[in-house]
mmCIF file of C-alpha atoms and ligand atoms in Angstrom:
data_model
loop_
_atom_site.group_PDB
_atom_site.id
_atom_site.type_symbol
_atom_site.label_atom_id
_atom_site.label_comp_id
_atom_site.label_asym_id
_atom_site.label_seq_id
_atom_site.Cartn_x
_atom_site.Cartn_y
_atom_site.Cartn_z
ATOM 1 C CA UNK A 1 31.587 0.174 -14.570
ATOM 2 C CA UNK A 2 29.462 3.322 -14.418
ATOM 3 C CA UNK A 3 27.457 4.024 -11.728
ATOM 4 C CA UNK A 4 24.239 3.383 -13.066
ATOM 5 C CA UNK A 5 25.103 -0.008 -14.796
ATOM 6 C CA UNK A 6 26.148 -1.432 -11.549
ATOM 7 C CA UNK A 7 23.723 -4.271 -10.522
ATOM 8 C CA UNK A 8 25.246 -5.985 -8.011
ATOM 9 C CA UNK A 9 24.900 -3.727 -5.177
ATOM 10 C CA UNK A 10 21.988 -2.013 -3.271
ATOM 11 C CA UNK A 11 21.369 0.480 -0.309
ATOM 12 C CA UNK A 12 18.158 -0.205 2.023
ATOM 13 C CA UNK A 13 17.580 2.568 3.974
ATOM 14 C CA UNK A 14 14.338 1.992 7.116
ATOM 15 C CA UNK A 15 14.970 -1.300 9.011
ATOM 16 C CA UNK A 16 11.710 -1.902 10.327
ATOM 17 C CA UNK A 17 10.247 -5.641 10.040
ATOM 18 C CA UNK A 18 9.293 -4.526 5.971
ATOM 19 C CA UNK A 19 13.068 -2.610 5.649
ATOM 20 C CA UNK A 20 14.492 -5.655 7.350
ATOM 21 C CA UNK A 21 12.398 -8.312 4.769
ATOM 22 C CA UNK A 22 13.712 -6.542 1.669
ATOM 23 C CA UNK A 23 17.477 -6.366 2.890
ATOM 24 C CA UNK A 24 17.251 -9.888 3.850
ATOM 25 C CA UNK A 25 15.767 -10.995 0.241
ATOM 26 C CA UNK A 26 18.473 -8.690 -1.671
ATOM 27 C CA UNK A 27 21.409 -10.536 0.400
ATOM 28 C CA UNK A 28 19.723 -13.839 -0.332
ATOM 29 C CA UNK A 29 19.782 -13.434 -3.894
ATOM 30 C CA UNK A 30 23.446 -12.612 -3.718
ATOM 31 C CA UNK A 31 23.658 -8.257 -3.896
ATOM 32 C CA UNK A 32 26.083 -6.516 -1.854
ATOM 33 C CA UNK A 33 23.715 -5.049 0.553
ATOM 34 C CA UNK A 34 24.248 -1.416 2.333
ATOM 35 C CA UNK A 35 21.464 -0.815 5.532
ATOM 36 C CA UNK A 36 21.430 1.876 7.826
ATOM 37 C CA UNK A 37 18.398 2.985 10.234
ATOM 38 C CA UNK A 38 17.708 6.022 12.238
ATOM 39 C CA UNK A 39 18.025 3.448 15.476
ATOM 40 C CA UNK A 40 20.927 1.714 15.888
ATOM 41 C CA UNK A 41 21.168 -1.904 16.612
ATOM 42 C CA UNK A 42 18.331 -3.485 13.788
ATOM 43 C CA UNK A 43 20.717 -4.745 11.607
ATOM 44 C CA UNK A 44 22.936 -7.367 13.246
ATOM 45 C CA UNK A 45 20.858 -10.319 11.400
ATOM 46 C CA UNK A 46 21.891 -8.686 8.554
ATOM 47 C CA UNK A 47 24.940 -7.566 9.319
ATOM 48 C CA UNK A 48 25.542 -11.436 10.182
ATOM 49 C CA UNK A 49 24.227 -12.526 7.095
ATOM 50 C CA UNK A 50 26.708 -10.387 5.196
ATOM 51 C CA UNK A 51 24.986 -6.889 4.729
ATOM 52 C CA UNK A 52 27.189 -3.619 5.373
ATOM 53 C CA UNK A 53 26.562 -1.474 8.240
ATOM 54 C CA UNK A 54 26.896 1.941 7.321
ATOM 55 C CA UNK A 55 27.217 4.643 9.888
ATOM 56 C CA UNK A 56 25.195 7.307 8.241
ATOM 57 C CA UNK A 57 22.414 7.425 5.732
ATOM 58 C CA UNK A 58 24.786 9.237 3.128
ATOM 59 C CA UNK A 59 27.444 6.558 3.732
ATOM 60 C CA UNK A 60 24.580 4.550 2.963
ATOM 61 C CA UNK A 61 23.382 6.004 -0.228
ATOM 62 C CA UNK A 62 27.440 6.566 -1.733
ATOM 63 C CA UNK A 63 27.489 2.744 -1.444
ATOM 64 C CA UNK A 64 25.111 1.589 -4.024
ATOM 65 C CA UNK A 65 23.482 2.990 -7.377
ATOM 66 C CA UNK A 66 20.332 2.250 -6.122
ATOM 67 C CA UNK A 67 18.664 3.247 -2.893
ATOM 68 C CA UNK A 68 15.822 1.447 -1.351
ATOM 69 C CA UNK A 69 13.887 3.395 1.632
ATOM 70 C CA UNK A 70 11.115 1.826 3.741
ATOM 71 C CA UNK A 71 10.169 4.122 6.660
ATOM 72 C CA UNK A 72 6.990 4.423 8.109
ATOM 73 C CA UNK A 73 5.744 7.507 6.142
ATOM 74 C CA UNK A 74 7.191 10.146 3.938
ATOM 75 C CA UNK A 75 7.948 12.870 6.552
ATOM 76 C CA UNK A 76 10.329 9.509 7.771
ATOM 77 C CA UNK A 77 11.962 9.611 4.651
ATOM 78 C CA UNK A 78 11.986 13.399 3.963
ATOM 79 C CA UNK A 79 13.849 13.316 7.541
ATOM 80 C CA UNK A 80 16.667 10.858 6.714
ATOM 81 C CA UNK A 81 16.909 11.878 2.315
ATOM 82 C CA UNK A 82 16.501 16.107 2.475
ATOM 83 C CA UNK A 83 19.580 16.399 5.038
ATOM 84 C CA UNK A 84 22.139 18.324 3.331
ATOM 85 C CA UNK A 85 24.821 15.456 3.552
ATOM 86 C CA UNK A 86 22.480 12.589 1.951
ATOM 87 C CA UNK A 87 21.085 14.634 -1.097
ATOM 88 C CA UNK A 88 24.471 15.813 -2.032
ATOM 89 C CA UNK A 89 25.330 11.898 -1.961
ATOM 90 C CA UNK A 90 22.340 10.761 -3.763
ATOM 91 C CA UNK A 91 23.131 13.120 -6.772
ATOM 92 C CA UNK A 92 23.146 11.718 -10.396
ATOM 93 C CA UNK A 93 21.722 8.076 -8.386
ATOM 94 C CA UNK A 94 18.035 6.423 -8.112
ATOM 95 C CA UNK A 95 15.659 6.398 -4.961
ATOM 96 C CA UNK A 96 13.616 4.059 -4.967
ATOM 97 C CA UNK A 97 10.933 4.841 -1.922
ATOM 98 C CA UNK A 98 8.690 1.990 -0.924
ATOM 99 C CA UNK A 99 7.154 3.566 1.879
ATOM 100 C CA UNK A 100 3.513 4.142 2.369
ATOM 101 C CA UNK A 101 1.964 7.824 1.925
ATOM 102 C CA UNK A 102 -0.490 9.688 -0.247
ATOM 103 C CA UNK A 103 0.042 10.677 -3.967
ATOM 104 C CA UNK A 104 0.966 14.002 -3.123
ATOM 105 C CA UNK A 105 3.785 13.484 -0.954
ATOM 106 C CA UNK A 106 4.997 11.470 -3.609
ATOM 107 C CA UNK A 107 4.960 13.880 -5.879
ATOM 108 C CA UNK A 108 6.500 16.297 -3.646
ATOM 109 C CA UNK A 109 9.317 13.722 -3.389
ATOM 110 C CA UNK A 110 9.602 14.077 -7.162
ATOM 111 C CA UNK A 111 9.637 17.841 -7.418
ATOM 112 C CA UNK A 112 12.582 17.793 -4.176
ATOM 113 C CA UNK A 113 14.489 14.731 -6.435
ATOM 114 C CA UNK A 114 14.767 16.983 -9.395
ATOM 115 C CA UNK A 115 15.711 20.018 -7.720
ATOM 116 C CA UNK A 116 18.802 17.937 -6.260
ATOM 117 C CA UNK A 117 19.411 15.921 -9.240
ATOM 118 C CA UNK A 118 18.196 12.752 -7.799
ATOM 119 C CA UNK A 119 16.432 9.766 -9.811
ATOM 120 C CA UNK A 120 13.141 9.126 -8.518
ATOM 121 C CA UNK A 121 10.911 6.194 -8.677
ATOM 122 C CA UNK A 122 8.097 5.743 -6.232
ATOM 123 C CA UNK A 123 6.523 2.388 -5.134
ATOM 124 C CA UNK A 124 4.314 0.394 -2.610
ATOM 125 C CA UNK A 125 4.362 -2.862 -1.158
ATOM 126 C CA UNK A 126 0.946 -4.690 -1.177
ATOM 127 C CA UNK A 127 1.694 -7.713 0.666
ATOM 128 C CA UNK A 128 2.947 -8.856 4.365
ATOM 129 C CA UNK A 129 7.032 -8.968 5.140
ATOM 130 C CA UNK A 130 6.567 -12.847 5.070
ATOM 131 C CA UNK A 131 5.851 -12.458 1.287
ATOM 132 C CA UNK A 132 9.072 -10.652 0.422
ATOM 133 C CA UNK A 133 11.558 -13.278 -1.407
ATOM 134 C CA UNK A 134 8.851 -14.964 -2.733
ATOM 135 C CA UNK A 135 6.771 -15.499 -5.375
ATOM 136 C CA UNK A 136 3.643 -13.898 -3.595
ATOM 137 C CA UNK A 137 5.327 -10.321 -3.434
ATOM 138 C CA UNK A 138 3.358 -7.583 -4.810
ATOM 139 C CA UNK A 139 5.100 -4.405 -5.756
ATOM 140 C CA UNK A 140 3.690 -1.351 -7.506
ATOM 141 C CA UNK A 141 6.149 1.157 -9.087
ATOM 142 C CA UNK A 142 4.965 4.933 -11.135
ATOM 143 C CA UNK A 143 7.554 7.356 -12.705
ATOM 144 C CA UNK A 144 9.807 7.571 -14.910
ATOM 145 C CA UNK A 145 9.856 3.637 -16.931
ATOM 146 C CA UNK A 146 13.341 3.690 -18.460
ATOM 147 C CA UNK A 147 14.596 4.518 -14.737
ATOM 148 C CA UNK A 148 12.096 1.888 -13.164
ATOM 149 C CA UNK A 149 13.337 -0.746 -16.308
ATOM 150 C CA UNK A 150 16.950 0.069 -15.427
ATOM 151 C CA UNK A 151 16.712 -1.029 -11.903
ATOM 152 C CA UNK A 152 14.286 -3.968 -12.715
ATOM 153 C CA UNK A 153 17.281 -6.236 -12.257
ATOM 154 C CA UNK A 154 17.765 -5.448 -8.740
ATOM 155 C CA UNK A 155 14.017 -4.891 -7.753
ATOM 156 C CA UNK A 156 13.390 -8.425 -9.357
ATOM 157 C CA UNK A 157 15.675 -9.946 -6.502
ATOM 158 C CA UNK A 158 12.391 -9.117 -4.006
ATOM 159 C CA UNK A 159 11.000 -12.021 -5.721
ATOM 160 C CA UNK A 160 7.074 -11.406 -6.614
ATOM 161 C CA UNK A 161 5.194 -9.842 -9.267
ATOM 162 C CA UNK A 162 6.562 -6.210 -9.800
ATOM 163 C CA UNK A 163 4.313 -3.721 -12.003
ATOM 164 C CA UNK A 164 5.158 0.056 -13.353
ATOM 165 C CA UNK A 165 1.611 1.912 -13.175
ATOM 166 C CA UNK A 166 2.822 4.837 -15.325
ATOM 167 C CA UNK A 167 4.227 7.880 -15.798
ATOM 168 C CA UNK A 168 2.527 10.073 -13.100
ATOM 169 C CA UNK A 169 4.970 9.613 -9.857
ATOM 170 C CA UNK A 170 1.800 9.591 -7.893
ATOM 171 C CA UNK A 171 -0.036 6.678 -9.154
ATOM 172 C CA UNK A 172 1.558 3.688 -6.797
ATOM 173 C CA UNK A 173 0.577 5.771 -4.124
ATOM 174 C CA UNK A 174 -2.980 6.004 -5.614
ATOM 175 C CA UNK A 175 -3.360 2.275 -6.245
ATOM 176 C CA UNK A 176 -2.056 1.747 -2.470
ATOM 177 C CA UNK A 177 -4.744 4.421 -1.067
ATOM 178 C CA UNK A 178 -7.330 2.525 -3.016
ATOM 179 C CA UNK A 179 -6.328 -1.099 -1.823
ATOM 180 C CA UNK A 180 -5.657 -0.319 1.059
ATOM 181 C CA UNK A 181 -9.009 1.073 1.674
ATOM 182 C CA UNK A 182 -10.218 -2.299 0.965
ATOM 183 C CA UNK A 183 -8.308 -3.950 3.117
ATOM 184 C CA UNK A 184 -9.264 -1.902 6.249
ATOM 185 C CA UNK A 185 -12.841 -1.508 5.431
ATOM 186 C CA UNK A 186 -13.061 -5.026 5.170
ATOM 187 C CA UNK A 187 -10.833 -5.516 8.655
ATOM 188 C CA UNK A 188 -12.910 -3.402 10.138
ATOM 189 C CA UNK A 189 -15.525 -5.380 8.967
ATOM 190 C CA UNK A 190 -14.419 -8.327 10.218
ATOM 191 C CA UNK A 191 -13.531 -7.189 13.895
ATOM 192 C CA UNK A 192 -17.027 -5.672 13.886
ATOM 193 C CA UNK A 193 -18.782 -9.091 12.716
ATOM 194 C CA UNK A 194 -16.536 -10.614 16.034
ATOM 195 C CA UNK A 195 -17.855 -8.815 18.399
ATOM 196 C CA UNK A 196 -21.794 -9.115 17.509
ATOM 197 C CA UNK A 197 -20.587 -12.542 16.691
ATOM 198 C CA UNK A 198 -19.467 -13.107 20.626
ATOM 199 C CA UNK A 199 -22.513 -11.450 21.904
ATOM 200 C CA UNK A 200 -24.878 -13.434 20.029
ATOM 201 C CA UNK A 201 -22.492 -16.730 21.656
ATOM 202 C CA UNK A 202 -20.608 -17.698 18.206
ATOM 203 C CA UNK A 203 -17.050 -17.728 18.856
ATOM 204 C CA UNK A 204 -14.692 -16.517 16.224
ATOM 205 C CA UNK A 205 -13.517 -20.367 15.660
ATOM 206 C CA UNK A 206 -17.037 -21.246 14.930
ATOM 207 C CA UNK A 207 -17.772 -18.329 12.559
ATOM 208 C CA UNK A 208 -14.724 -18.661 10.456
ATOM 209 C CA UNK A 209 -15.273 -21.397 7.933
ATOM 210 C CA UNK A 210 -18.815 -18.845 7.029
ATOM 211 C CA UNK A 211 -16.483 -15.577 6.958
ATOM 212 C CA UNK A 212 -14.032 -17.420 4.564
ATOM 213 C CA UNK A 213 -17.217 -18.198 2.589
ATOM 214 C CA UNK A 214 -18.196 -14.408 2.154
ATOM 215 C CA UNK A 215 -14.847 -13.561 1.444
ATOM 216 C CA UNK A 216 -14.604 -15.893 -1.387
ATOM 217 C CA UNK A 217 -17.571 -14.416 -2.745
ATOM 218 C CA UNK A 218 -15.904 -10.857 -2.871
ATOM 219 C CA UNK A 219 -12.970 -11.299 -5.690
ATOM 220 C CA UNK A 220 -15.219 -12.237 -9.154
ATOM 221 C CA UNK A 221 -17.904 -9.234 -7.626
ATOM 222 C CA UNK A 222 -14.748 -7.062 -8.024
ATOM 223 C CA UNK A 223 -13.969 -8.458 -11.451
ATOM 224 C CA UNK A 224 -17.772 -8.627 -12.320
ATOM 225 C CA UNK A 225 -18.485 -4.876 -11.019
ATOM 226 C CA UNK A 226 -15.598 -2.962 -12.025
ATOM 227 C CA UNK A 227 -16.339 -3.158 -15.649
ATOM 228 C CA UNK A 228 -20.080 -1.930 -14.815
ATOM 229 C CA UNK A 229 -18.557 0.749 -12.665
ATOM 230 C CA UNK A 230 -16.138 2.131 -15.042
ATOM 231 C CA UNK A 231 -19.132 2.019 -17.609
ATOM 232 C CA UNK A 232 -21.630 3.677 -15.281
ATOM 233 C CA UNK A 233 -24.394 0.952 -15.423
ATOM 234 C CA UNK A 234 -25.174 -0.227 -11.957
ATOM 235 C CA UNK A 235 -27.269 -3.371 -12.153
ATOM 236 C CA UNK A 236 -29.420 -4.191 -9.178
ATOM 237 C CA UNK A 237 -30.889 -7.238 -11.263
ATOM 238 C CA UNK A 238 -29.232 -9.686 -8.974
ATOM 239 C CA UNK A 239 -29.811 -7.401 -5.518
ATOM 240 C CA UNK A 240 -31.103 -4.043 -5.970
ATOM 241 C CA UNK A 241 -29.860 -1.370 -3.176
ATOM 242 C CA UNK A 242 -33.483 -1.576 -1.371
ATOM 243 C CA UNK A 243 -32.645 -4.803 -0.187
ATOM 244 C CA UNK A 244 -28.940 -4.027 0.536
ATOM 245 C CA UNK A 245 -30.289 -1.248 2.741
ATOM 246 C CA UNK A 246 -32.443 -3.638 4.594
ATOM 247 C CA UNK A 247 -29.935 -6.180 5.554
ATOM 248 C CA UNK A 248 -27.874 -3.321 6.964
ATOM 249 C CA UNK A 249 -30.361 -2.032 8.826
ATOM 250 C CA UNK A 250 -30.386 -5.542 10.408
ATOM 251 C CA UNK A 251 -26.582 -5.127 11.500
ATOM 252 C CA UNK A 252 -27.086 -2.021 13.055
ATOM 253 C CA UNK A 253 -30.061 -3.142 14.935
ATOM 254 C CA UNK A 254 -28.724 -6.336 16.121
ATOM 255 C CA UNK A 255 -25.020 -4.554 17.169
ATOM 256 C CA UNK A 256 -27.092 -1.524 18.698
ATOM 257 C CA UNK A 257 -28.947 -4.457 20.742
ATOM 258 C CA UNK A 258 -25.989 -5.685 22.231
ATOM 259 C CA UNK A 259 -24.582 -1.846 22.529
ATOM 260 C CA UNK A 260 -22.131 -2.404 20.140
ATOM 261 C CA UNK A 261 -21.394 0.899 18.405
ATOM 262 C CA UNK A 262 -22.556 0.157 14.710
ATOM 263 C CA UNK A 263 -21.429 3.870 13.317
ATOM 264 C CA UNK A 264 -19.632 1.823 10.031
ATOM 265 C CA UNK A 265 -22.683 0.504 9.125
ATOM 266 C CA UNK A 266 -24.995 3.532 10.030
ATOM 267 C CA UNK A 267 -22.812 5.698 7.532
ATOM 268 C CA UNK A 268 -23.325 3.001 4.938
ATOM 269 C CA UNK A 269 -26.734 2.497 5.260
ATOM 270 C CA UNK A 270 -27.528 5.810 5.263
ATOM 271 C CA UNK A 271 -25.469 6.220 1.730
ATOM 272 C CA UNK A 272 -27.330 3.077 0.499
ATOM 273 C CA UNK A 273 -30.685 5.393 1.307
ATOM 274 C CA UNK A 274 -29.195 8.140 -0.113
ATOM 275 C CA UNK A 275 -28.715 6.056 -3.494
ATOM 276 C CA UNK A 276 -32.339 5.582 -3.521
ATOM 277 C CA UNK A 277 -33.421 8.587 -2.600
ATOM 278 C CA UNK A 278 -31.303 9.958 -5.848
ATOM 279 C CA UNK A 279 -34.104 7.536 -7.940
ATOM 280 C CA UNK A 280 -31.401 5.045 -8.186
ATOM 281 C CA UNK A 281 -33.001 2.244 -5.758
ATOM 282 C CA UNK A 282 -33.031 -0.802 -8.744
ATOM 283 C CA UNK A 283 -29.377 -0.483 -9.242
ATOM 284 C CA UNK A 284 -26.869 -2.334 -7.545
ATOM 285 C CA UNK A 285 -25.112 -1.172 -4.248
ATOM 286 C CA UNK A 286 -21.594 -0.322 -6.414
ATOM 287 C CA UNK A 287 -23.765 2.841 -7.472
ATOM 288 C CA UNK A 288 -22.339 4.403 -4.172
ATOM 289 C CA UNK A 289 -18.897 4.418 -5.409
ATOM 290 C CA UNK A 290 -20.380 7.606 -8.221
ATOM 291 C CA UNK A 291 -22.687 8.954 -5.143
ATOM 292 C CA UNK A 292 -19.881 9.367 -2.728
ATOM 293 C CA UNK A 293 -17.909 11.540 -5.151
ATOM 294 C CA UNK A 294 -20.944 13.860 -5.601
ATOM 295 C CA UNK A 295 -20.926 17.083 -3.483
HETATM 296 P P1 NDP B 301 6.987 0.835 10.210
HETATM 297 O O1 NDP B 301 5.903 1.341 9.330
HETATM 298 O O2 NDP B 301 6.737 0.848 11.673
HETATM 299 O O3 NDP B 301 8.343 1.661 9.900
HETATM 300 C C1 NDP B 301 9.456 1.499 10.730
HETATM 301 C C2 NDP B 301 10.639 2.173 10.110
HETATM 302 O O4 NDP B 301 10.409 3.589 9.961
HETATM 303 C C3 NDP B 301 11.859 2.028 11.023
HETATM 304 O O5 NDP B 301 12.989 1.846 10.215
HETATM 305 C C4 NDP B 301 11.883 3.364 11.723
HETATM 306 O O6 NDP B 301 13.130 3.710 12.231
HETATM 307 C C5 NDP B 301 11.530 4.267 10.546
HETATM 308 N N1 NDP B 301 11.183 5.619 10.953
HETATM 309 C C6 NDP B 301 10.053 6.042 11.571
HETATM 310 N N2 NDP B 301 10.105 7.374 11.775
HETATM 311 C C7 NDP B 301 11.299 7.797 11.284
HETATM 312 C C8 NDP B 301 11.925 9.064 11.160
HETATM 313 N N3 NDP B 301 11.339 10.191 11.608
HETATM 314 N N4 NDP B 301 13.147 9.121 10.597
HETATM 315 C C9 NDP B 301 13.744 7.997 10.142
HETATM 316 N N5 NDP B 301 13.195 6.765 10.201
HETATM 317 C C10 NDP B 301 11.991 6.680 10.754
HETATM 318 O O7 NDP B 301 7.386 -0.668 9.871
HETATM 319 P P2 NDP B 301 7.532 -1.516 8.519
HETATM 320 O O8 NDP B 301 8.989 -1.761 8.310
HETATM 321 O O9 NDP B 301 6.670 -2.698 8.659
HETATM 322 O O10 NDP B 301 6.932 -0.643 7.340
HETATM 323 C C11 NDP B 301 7.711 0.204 6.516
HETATM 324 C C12 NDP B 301 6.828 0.673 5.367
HETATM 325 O O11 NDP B 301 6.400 -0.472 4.630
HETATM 326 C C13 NDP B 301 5.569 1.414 5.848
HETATM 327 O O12 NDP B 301 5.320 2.507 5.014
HETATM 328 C C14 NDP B 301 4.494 0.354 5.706
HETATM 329 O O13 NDP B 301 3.201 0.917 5.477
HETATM 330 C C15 NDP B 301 4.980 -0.414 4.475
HETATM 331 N N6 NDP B 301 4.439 -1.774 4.413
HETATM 332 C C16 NDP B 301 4.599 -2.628 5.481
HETATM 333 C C17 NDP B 301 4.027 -3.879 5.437
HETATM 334 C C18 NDP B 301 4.203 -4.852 6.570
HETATM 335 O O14 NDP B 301 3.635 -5.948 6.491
HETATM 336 N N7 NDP B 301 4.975 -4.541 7.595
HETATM 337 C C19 NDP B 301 3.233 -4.325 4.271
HETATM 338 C C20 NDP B 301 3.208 -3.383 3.188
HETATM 339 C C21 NDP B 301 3.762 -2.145 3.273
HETATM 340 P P3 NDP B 301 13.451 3.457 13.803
HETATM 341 O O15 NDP B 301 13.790 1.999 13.909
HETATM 342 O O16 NDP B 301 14.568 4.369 14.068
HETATM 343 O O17 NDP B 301 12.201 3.816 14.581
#
């Protein structure tokens, strides 16, 4: 069997709790599973479960076709792939890097990979470890498509949906910028709405039912908005940005009340009034996604 056709075994190279999540979910669906980590010690679960403990990352990487690395950031994985020892190994087989950066340091990945002669793919997890092996898994994948269809196999053993964003090696990286600027706005959002929450008497318990509600009503405004964003028409019919402005307004003032710092909202308000000031005060708040790009 060539190297490349070979999809029963797999190399996971980062055991942190994600690292750790995928390794476990490979063994599970019966791969012959290679870990290593910069620490020592992470992997006896694995190690118990059946995985192979290799005692250097290119040890790791000469067991398997297929490399899976999920450090903390890219200079983490430029550390343990560009040594001399693991890029000589990795020659003529796939990386596939699931850890979190920007585009650009995935596409400096690329550029390094072809230098050496290593296949690239670059990806990014959306969901929590306690997804991984299920069906609720989200991975995104950009690059090459015949190399990310090759390995499909093996990726498909992470359970979940798995989608290939394109060509441009930087795009899974762009889709994980952009979501996960959701997610932490909104966090933020939520740990903000806590604290005036507590000052105002109204513990988190009480509040939560009513933030589950305003959550819900964020998903179809996505769906309903992103059309009219991509389009350029930003309809205020339903709630123009003058009144959007006002009810922020309200947050700050009732945080600042309490002397809880209410920057987040200041900034956003002060877009919103920027929008209007631009002559765009009927349309909908969404018009801020084509002010903020404006110099
Ligand atoms: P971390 O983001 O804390 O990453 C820990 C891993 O990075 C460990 O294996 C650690 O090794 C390794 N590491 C850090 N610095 C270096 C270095 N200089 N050289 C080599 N290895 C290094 O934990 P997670 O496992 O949770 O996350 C891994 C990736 O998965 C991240 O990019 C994260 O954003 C992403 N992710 C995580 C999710 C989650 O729910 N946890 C959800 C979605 C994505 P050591 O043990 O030696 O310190």
């Amino acid at each position: 069997m060539s190297v490349h056709t070979d999809q029963s075994s797999v190399t996971v190279l980062g055991l942190g709790p994600m690292g750790r999540a995928l390794a476990g979910a490979f063994l599970e669906a019966g791969l012959r599973v290679t870990v290593w980590n910069r620490t020592p010690g992470r992997d006896g679960e694995l190690v118990a479960r059946g995985a192979t403990s290799a005692a250097s990352p290119e040890e790791a990487v000469a067991a398997a076709p297929l490399t899976v690395v999920c450090v903390v950031n890219y200079d983490a994985s430029d550390a343990v792939l560009r040594q001399d020892a693991v890029a000589a190994a990795l020659k003529g087989r796939t990386v596939v890097n699931l850890s979190a950066d920007i585009p650009e340091r995935a596409r400096d990945t690329a550029e390094w990979a072809g230098r050496h002669g290593v296949r690239y793919v670059d990806g990014a997890i959306m969901t929590p470890t306690t997804t991984i092996g299920t069906d609720d898994g989200v991975f995104l994948y950009s690059g090459s498509e015949e190399l990310y269809r090759e390995h499909q196999p093996v990726l498909a053993a992470l359970g979940g949906s798995h989608t290939h964003l394109g060509e441009d090696i930087g795009r899974a990286a762009a889709y994980d910028i952009a979501l996960l600027d959701i997610f932490w706005t909104s966090m933020a959002g939520y740990a903000h709405a806590l604290a005036v929450a507590r000052a105002e008497g109204i513990s988190a318990v009480e509040l939560a039912p009513f933030a589950a509600g305003i959550a819900a009503i964020l998903p179809p405004v996505f769906t309903e908005f992103a059309a009219d964003a991509d389009a350029g028409t930003y309809s205020g019919r339903v709630n123009p940005v003058t009144s959007a402005a006002s009810t922020m307004a309200h947050v700050v003032h009732a945080s600042e009340a309490h002397g809880i710092e209410a920057s987040v909202m200041r900034v956003i308000e002060g877009q919103a009034r920027r929008v209007i000031a631009l002559g765009h005060g009927t349309d909908g708040f969404i018009r801020l996604a084509e002010v903020l790009a404006r110099r």
